[in-house]
């Protein structure tokens, strides 16, 4: 029986190919808004991690809202995830929503999880095997989460942090959106920024969907925060803020968190 322990929050497609038959490996497709389609291709034995419908609080008026611990446990177990599983998550854009899945597991106390660097495009580029998409029909898992509340921030937390300047608030949206030069993609949502926030577009961390080398990431983060700063990452709806969290963790930052509602919530609640 071969089992693996993932030591870093990012793995390469070559690493995944080499470990694809490990007994405790679970590959999750964390592509946002993906629906089952048997004609679509996936990494062998991947399981669809439905952020929107299965791993979000759908009663919340804002998108992809942080789920409660019971919902997360039930949904994870339905995917056959166990307490000893080694989880690799990818998406179809390179690194986009997969980072949100990684961060959700972190927020629920689970660290044997990593993002696939370059995602499905990099897997295809390497000419590794794929299969038709299929639903998971295996056994229920025994995954038991432990909430780590310091990883997620909510409206009142961010409001206090903004006023009191207790945290560096770093916005992952594009410079055009952050500087109110282009409208928000969400219909009816006003342009703007959280007071006392700074901008680091998540795309600055990537080259064709692949994370830049560690030294380049460190340079980007050094321009907006010190290693020991308390940091809150924000974005449009809590997805790409997690890409910044991924880059920050790789760069040695420890005191990091994500604003769950991000600009969609802030721009709706604050005039």
XYZ file of C-alpha atoms in Angstrom:
271
model
C 0.000 0.000 0.000
C 1.522 3.335 -1.084
C 0.452 6.480 0.707
C 1.783 9.985 0.247
C 2.072 13.090 2.364
C 2.076 16.399 0.520
C 4.737 18.722 1.911
C 4.118 21.838 -0.196
C 0.934 23.708 -1.210
C 1.758 23.324 -4.918
C 2.690 20.277 -6.998
C 3.699 19.910 -10.638
C 1.918 17.848 -13.262
C 4.983 15.582 -13.399
C 4.674 14.968 -9.645
C 0.989 14.153 -10.006
C 1.655 11.784 -12.897
C 4.275 9.968 -10.806
C 1.922 9.654 -7.813
C -1.365 9.083 -9.619
C -1.685 5.510 -8.300
C -0.987 6.265 -4.648
C -3.653 4.625 -2.507
C -4.605 7.751 -0.588
C -4.500 10.206 -3.512
C -7.678 12.076 -4.393
C -7.702 14.419 -7.383
C -10.359 17.130 -7.294
C -11.563 19.184 -10.237
C -12.253 22.562 -8.642
C -13.253 24.363 -11.845
C -15.789 27.027 -10.942
C -19.315 26.670 -12.348
C -18.526 23.290 -13.893
C -21.428 20.900 -14.409
C -21.283 17.185 -15.160
C -20.818 16.419 -18.841
C -19.672 12.920 -19.799
C -18.176 14.244 -23.036
C -15.703 16.474 -21.193
C -12.222 15.254 -20.364
C -10.669 15.118 -16.909
C -7.543 13.859 -15.156
C -8.021 10.112 -14.469
C -10.286 9.430 -11.470
C -10.826 13.132 -10.756
C -13.855 14.043 -8.664
C -15.840 17.224 -9.251
C -15.588 19.630 -6.333
C -18.684 21.785 -6.828
C -17.758 25.052 -5.125
C -21.034 26.804 -5.908
C -23.618 24.174 -4.969
C -21.928 21.705 -2.630
C -19.214 23.661 -0.845
C -20.861 27.060 -0.389
C -23.564 28.458 1.840
C -26.226 28.787 -0.858
C -28.516 30.680 1.541
C -26.013 33.545 1.613
C -26.883 36.374 -0.832
C -23.248 36.609 -1.921
C -21.566 34.035 -4.194
C -19.382 31.114 -3.074
C -19.923 31.956 0.595
C -17.988 30.046 3.238
C -19.899 26.858 4.217
C -20.503 25.762 7.782
C -18.507 22.849 9.140
C -21.351 20.340 8.882
C -21.963 21.070 5.200
C -18.268 20.894 4.397
C -17.882 17.569 6.206
C -20.890 15.987 4.495
C -19.895 17.195 1.035
C -16.287 16.081 1.484
C -17.353 12.647 2.691
C -19.654 12.283 -0.322
C -16.537 12.615 -2.480
C -14.871 9.771 -0.574
C -12.393 12.057 1.187
C -10.815 10.531 4.283
C -8.725 11.845 7.144
C -5.604 10.349 5.537
C -6.313 11.473 1.950
C -3.681 13.335 -0.045
C -5.630 15.873 -2.092
C -4.534 17.561 -5.313
C -6.919 20.107 -6.811
C -6.895 21.630 -10.287
C -9.055 23.824 -12.491
C -9.379 24.459 -16.215
C -7.770 27.915 -16.225
C -4.383 27.037 -14.731
C -4.648 28.416 -11.214
C -7.920 30.173 -10.493
C -10.670 28.549 -8.440
C -8.425 25.622 -7.446
C -6.725 27.915 -4.936
C -10.110 28.504 -3.265
C -10.529 24.748 -2.785
C -7.033 24.497 -1.272
C -7.815 27.386 1.078
C -11.164 25.887 2.141
C -9.398 22.714 3.262
C -6.825 24.812 5.107
C -9.620 26.751 6.821
C -11.082 23.447 7.954
C -7.805 22.300 9.456
C -6.528 20.046 6.672
C -3.029 20.494 5.245
C -2.409 17.347 3.160
C -3.639 19.243 0.102
C -2.022 21.053 -2.819
C -2.886 22.980 -5.971
C -1.805 21.545 -9.317
C 0.536 24.098 -10.861
C -0.794 25.025 -14.283
C -3.954 22.987 -13.765
C -5.630 21.037 -16.549
C -3.999 23.083 -19.355
C -0.542 22.076 -18.086
C -1.683 18.446 -17.787
C -2.822 18.489 -21.415
C 0.357 20.275 -22.498
C 2.376 17.416 -20.981
C 0.321 14.887 -22.990
C -0.682 12.908 -19.904
C -3.699 10.607 -20.004
C -7.239 11.891 -19.649
C -10.625 10.209 -19.439
C -14.262 11.131 -19.941
C -15.760 12.938 -16.979
C -17.515 10.634 -14.518
C -19.389 10.988 -11.264
C -17.843 9.611 -8.096
C -19.825 6.545 -6.981
C -17.432 5.035 -4.457
C -17.577 4.690 -0.698
C -18.289 7.538 1.688
C -15.234 9.046 3.330
C -14.604 9.703 7.016
C -13.214 13.237 6.684
C -13.548 15.213 9.923
C -12.811 18.935 9.626
C -11.574 21.233 12.380
C -12.483 24.874 11.819
C -9.558 27.317 11.867
C -11.397 30.648 12.110
C -8.257 32.740 11.653
C -8.109 31.800 7.972
C -11.370 33.518 6.959
C -12.453 37.100 7.543
C -15.988 38.448 7.264
C -17.557 41.860 6.786
C -17.296 43.191 10.337
C -13.742 41.852 10.681
C -12.634 43.658 7.539
C -14.496 46.837 8.458
C -12.596 47.009 11.756
C -9.297 46.148 10.074
C -9.857 48.878 7.472
C -10.707 51.554 10.037
C -8.067 50.609 12.602
C -5.376 49.621 10.084
C -4.633 46.429 11.987
C -4.089 44.440 8.794
C -2.692 44.960 5.331
C -5.686 44.551 3.022
C -4.455 43.371 -0.377
C -6.879 43.277 -3.313
C -6.369 40.652 -6.033
C -8.581 42.302 -8.652
C -7.132 43.799 -11.817
C -5.599 47.262 -11.606
C -8.391 48.570 -13.816
C -11.067 47.396 -11.406
C -9.132 48.442 -8.315
C -8.566 51.942 -9.728
C -12.212 52.251 -10.843
C -11.195 52.540 -14.488
C -13.361 49.631 -15.653
C -16.761 48.514 -14.313
C -17.229 45.456 -12.150
C -18.257 42.352 -14.139
C -21.123 41.646 -11.751
C -24.214 43.496 -12.934
C -25.319 46.261 -10.596
C -22.192 46.167 -8.442
C -20.569 49.552 -7.989
C -16.931 50.309 -8.629
C -14.664 51.048 -5.675
C -12.087 49.804 -3.193
C -11.991 48.926 0.490
C -10.460 51.915 2.313
C -6.761 51.492 3.165
C -6.356 48.557 0.777
C -3.622 48.105 -1.831
C -3.610 46.243 -5.119
C -1.728 43.125 -6.212
C -3.536 41.566 -9.195
C -3.535 37.775 -8.899
C -2.508 37.557 -12.550
C 0.829 39.162 -11.612
C 1.705 35.906 -9.809
C 1.190 33.776 -12.925
C 2.748 33.063 -16.304
C 0.230 31.263 -18.514
C -1.565 29.864 -15.488
C 1.632 28.666 -13.816
C 2.923 30.248 -10.611
C 6.077 32.278 -11.033
C 9.275 31.112 -9.264
C 9.493 31.693 -5.528
C 11.992 34.550 -5.771
C 9.701 36.455 -8.133
C 6.714 35.869 -5.844
C 8.708 37.132 -2.866
C 9.572 40.315 -4.764
C 5.913 40.949 -5.574
C 4.777 40.483 -1.978
C 7.683 42.445 -0.527
C 6.352 45.502 -2.374
C 3.025 45.387 -0.496
C 3.683 43.722 2.882
C 6.332 42.628 5.349
C 6.728 38.994 6.335
C 5.331 39.537 9.830
C 2.378 41.738 8.784
C -1.178 40.575 9.415
C -2.733 40.335 5.960
C -6.256 40.061 4.587
C -6.592 39.144 0.921
C -9.662 40.326 -0.968
C -10.867 40.110 -4.577
C -14.228 40.096 -6.347
C -15.975 37.197 -4.622
C -13.365 35.348 -2.545
C -11.819 33.151 -5.255
C -8.700 34.834 -6.600
C -7.849 36.233 -3.165
C -6.901 32.615 -2.481
C -4.370 32.728 -5.332
C -2.644 35.506 -3.401
C -2.883 33.410 -0.237
C -1.187 30.548 -2.098
C 1.613 32.792 -3.344
C 2.034 34.358 0.081
C 2.314 30.999 1.816
C 4.934 29.888 -0.688
C 6.756 33.171 0.005
C 6.917 32.512 3.747
C 4.069 34.686 5.003
C 2.318 33.186 8.028
C -0.354 35.605 9.282
C -2.645 35.526 6.234
C -6.408 35.360 5.790
C -9.054 35.772 3.086
C -12.069 38.101 3.071
C -14.853 35.698 2.159
C -17.380 38.178 0.733
C -14.711 40.400 -0.847
C -15.736 43.335 -3.067
C -19.101 41.817 -4.023
C -20.171 42.021 -0.393
C -18.367 45.236 0.535
C -19.549 47.121 -2.549
C -23.122 45.995 -1.869
C -23.197 46.837 1.850
C -21.121 50.054 1.905
C -22.252 53.041 -0.123
